[in-house]
mmCIF file of C-alpha atoms in Angstrom:
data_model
loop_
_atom_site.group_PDB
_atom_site.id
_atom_site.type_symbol
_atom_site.label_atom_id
_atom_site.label_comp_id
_atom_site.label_asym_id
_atom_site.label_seq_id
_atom_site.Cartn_x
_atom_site.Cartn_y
_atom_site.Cartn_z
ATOM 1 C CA UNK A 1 26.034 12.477 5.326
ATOM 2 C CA UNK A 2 24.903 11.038 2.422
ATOM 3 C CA UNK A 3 20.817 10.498 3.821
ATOM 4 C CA UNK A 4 19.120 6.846 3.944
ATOM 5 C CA UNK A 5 20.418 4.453 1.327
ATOM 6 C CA UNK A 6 17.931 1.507 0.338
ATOM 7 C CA UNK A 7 19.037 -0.704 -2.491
ATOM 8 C CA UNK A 8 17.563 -1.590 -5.047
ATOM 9 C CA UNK A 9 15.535 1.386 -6.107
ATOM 10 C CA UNK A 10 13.502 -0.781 -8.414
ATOM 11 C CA UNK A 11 12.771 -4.327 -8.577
ATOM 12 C CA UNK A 12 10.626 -6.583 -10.378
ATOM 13 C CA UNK A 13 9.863 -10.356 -9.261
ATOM 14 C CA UNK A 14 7.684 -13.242 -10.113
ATOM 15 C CA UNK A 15 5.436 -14.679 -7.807
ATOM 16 C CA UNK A 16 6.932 -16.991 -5.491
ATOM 17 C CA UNK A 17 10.512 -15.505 -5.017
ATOM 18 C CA UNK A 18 12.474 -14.283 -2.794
ATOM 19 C CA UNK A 19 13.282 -10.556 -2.585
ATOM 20 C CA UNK A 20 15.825 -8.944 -0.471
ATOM 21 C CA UNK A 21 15.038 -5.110 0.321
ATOM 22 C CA UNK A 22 18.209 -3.667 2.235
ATOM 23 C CA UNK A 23 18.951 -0.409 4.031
ATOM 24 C CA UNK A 24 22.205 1.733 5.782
ATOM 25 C CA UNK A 25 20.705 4.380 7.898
ATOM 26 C CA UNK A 26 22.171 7.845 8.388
ATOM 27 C CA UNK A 27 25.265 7.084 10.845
ATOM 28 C CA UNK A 28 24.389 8.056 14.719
ATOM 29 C CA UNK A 29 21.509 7.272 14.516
ATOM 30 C CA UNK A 30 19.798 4.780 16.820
ATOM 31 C CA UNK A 31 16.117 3.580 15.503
ATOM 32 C CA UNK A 32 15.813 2.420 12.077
ATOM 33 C CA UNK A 33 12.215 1.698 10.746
ATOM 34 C CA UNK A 34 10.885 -0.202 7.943
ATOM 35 C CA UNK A 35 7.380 1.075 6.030
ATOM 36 C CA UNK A 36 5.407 0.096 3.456
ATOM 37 C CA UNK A 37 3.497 2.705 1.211
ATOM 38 C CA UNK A 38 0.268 1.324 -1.488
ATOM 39 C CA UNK A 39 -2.264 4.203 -2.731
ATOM 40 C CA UNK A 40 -5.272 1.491 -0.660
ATOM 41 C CA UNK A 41 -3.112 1.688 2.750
ATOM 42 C CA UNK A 42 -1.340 5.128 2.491
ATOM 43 C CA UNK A 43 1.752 4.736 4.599
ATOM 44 C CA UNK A 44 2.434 1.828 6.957
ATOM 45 C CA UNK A 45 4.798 1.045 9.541
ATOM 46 C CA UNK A 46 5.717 -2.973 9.100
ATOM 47 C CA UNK A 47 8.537 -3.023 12.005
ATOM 48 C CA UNK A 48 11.192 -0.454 13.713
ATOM 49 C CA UNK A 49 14.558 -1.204 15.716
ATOM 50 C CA UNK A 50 16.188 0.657 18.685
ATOM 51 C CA UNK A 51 19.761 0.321 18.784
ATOM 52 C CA UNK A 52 19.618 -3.133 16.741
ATOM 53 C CA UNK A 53 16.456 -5.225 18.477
ATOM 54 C CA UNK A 54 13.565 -5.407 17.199
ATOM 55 C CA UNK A 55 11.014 -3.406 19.327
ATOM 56 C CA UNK A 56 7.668 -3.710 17.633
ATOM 57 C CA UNK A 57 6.795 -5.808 14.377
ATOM 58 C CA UNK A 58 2.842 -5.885 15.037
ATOM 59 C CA UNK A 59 3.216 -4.388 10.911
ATOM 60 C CA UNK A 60 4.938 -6.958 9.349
ATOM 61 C CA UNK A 61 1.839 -8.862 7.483
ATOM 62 C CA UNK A 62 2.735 -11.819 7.800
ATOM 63 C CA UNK A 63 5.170 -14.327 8.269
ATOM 64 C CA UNK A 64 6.427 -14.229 4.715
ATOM 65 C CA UNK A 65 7.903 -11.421 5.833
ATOM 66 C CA UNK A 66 11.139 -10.868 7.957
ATOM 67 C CA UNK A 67 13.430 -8.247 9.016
ATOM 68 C CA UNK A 68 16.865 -8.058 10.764
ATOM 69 C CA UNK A 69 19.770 -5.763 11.645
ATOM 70 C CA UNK A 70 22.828 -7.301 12.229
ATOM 71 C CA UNK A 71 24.396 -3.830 13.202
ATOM 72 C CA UNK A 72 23.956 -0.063 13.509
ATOM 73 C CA UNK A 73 24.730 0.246 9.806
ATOM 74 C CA UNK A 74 22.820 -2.058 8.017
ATOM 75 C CA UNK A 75 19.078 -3.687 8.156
ATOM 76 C CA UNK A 76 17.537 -5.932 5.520
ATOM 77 C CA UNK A 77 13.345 -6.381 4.521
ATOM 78 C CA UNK A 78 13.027 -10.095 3.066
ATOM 79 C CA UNK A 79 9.980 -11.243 1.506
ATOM 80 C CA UNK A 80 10.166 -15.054 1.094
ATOM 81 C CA UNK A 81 7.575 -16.341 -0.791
ATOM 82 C CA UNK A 82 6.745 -12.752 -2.293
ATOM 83 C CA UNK A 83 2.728 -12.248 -3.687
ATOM 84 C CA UNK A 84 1.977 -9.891 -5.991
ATOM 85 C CA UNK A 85 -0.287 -8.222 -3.483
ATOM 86 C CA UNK A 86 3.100 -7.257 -1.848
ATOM 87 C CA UNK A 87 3.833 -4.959 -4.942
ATOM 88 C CA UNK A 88 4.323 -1.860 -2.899
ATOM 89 C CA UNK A 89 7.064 1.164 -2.296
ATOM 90 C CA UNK A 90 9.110 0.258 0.679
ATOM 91 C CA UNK A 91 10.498 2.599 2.752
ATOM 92 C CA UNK A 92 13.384 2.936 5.319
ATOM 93 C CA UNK A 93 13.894 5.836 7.605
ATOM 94 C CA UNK A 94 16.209 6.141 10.722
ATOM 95 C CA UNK A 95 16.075 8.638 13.388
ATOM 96 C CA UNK A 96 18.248 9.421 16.682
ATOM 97 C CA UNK A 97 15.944 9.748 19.570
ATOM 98 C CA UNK A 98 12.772 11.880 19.238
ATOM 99 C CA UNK A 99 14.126 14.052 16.453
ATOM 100 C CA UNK A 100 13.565 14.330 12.909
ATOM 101 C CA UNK A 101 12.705 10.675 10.770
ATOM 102 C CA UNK A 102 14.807 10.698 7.781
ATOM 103 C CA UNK A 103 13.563 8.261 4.556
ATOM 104 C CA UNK A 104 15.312 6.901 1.793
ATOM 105 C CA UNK A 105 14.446 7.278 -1.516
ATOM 106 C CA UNK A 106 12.441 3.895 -1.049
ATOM 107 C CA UNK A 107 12.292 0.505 -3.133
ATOM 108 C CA UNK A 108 9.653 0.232 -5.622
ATOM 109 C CA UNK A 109 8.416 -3.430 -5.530
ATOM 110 C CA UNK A 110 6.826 -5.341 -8.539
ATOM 111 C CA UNK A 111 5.705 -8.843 -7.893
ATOM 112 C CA UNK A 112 3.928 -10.270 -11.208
ATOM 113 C CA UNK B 1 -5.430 4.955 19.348
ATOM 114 C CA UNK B 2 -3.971 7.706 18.212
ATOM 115 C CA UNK B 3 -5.154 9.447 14.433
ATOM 116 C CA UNK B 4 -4.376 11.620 12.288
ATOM 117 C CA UNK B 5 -6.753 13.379 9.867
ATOM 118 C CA UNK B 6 -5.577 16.174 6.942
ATOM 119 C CA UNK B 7 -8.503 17.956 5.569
ATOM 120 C CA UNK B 8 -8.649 18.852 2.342
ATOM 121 C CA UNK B 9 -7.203 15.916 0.691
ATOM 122 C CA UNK B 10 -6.740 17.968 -2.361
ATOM 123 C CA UNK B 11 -6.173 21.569 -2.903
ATOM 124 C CA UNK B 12 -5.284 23.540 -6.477
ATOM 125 C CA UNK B 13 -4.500 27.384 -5.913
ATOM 126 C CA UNK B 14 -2.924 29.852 -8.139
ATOM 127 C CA UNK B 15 1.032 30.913 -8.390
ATOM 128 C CA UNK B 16 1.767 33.550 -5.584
ATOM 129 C CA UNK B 17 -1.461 32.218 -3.254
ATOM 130 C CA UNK B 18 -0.631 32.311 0.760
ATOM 131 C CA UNK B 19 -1.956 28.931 1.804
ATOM 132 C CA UNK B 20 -2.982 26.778 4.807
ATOM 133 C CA UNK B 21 -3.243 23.068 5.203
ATOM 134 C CA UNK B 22 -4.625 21.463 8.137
ATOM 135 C CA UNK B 23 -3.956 18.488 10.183
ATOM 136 C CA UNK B 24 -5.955 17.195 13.533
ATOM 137 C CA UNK B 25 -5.348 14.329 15.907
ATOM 138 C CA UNK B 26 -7.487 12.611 18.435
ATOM 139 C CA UNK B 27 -4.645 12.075 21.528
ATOM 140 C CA UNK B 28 -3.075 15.301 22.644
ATOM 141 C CA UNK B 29 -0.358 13.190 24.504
ATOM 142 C CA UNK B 30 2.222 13.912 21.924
ATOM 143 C CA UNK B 31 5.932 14.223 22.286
ATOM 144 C CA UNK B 32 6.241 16.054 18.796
ATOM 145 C CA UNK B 33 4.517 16.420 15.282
ATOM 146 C CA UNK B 34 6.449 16.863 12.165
ATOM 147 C CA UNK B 35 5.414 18.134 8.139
ATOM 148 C CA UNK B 36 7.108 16.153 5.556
ATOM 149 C CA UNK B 37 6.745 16.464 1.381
ATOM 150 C CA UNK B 38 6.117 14.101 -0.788
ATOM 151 C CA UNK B 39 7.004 14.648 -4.442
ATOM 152 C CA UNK B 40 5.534 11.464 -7.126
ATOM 153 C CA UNK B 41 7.929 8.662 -6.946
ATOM 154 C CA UNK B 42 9.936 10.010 -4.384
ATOM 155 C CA UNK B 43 10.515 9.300 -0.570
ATOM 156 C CA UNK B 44 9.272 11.474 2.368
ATOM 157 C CA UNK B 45 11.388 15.087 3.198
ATOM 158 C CA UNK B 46 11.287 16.418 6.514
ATOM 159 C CA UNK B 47 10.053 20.044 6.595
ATOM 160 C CA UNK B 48 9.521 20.991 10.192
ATOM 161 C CA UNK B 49 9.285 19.455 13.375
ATOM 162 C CA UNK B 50 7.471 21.221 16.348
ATOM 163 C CA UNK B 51 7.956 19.895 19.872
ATOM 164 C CA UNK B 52 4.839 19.644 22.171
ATOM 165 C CA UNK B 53 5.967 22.310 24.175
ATOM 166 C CA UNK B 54 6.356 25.043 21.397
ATOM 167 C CA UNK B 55 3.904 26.589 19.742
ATOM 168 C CA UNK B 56 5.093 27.115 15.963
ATOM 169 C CA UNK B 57 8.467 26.277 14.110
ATOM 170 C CA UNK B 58 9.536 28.379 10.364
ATOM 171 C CA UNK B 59 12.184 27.381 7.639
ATOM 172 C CA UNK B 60 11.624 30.101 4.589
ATOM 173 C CA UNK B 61 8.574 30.231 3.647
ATOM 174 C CA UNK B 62 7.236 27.620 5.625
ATOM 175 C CA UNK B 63 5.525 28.362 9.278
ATOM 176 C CA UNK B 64 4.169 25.340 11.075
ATOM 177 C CA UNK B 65 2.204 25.817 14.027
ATOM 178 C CA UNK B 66 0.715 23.619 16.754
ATOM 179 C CA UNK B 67 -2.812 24.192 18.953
ATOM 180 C CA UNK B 68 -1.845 20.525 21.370
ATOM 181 C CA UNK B 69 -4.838 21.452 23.393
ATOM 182 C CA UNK B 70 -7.438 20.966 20.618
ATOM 183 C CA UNK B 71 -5.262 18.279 18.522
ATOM 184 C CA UNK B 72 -4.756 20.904 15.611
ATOM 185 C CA UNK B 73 -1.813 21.625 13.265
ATOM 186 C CA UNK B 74 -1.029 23.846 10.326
ATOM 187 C CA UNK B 75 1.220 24.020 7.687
ATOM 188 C CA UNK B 76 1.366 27.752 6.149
ATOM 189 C CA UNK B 77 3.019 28.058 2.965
ATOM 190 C CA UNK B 78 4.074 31.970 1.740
ATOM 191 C CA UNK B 79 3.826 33.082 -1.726
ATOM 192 C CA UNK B 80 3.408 29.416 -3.476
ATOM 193 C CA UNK B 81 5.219 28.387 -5.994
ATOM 194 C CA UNK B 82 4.758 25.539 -8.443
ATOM 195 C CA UNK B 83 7.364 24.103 -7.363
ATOM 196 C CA UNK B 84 5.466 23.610 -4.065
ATOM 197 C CA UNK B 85 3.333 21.272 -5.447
ATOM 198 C CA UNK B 86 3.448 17.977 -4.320
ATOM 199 C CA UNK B 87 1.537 16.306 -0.825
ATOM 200 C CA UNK B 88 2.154 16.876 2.240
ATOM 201 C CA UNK B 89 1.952 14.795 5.013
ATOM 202 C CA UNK B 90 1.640 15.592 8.577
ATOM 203 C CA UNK B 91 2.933 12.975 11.452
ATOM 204 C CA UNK B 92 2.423 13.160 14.918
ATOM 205 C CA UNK B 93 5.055 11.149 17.972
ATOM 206 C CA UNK B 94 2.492 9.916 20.865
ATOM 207 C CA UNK B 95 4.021 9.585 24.454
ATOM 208 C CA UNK B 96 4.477 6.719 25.623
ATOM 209 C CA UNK B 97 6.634 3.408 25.421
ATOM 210 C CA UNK B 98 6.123 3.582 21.288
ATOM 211 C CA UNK B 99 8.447 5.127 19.235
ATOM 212 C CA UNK B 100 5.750 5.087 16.563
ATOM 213 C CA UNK B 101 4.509 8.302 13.934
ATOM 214 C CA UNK B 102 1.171 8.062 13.328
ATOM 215 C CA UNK B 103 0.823 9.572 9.795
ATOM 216 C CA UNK B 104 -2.191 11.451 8.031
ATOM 217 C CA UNK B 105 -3.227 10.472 4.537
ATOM 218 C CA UNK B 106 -1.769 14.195 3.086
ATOM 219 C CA UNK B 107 -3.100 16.854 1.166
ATOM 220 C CA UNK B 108 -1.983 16.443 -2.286
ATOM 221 C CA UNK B 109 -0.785 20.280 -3.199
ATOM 222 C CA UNK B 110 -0.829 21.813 -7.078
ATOM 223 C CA UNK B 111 0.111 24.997 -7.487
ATOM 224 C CA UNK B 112 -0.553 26.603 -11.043
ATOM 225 C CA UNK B 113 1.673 28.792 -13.241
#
């Protein structure tokens, strides 16, 4: 399998877009979870999804901010306006049951 | 609430040095911890996962062990090597309805030539 894929690896945004972060977890697997890493905050967890629903977006800072995952393959972050405080690494891992969370190589966000 | 402390937050040893880095948590009710790696820039690579009911889990040169009684976990790393360096994060999976790691803030690992 070919891991967590998260496109794009980099992007770079002015204040006020939009910005699409997307994500295709490792096949079979059936949570998918969406973080957000700054050198203030360390690792956080913004929202996570069992088997396509939403379970728990207490994370997510705000309602600029929005996730979905239309199916077991796919899952998209979208920041709409985006802030430059939301210049960040984003992270997607997925994991089958209790076992082992697997990242992606993460999108580094630049909001000017 | 559950958390996660790693003590030190930074640690610089020589080539060839047998090393230990800690990890503690406050809830014992844990269904598993796991030790992942961090190189700069990158993402997060699993290294070991212990379940709550064992007491210690090894891949080469790595040994992970876990006290759940006292809230205490640590990472052993054999004969270091510089590529070793980079930080490493420990993660602990409460019980419960959650299917939520709480991570520590690492120990950020340089190992000299």
């Amino acid at each position: 399998d070919a891991g967590v894929i998260q496109s794009p690896r980099h992007e770079v945004t002015e204040m006020g877009q939009e910005v699409t972060l997307r994500c295709k977890p490792i096949s079979g697997h059936d949570y998918l979870f969406w973080y957000r890493q700054t050198m203030m905050r360390g690792l956080e967890l913004l929202i996570y999804f069992n088997n396509n629903v939403p379970i728990d977006d207490s994370g997510m800072p705000e309602d600029r901010f929005s996730a979905k995952m239309p199916n077991a393959s796919f899952s998209t972050l979208k920041i709409q306006p985006s802030e430059p405080r939301d210049s960040a690494v984003y992270f997607c891992a997925s994991t089958k049951g209790t076992g082992f969370e697997y990242f992606g190589p993460g999108t580094r966000l630049t909001v000017l | 609430k559950q958390e996660v402390t790693q003590i030190p937050a930074a640690l610089s040893v020589p080539e060839g040095e047998n090393l230990v880095l800690n990890c503690s948590f406050t809830d014992s009710a844990i269904y598993n911890l796991q030790w992942f790696r961090q190189d700069p820039g990158k993402g997060l690579t699993s290294l070991l996962l212990i379940q709550s009911s064992q007491r210690e889990q090894t891949s080469g040169r790595l040994n992970a062990s876990l006290d759940k009684s006292s809230g205490r976990s640590t990472l052993y790393i054999a004969a270091s090597q510089p590529g070793d360096s980079a930080t490493y994060l420990c993660a602990v999976l409460s019980s419960g309805s959650a299917r939520q790691l709480t991570f520590g803030s690492g120990t950020q690992l340089t190992v000299l030539p």
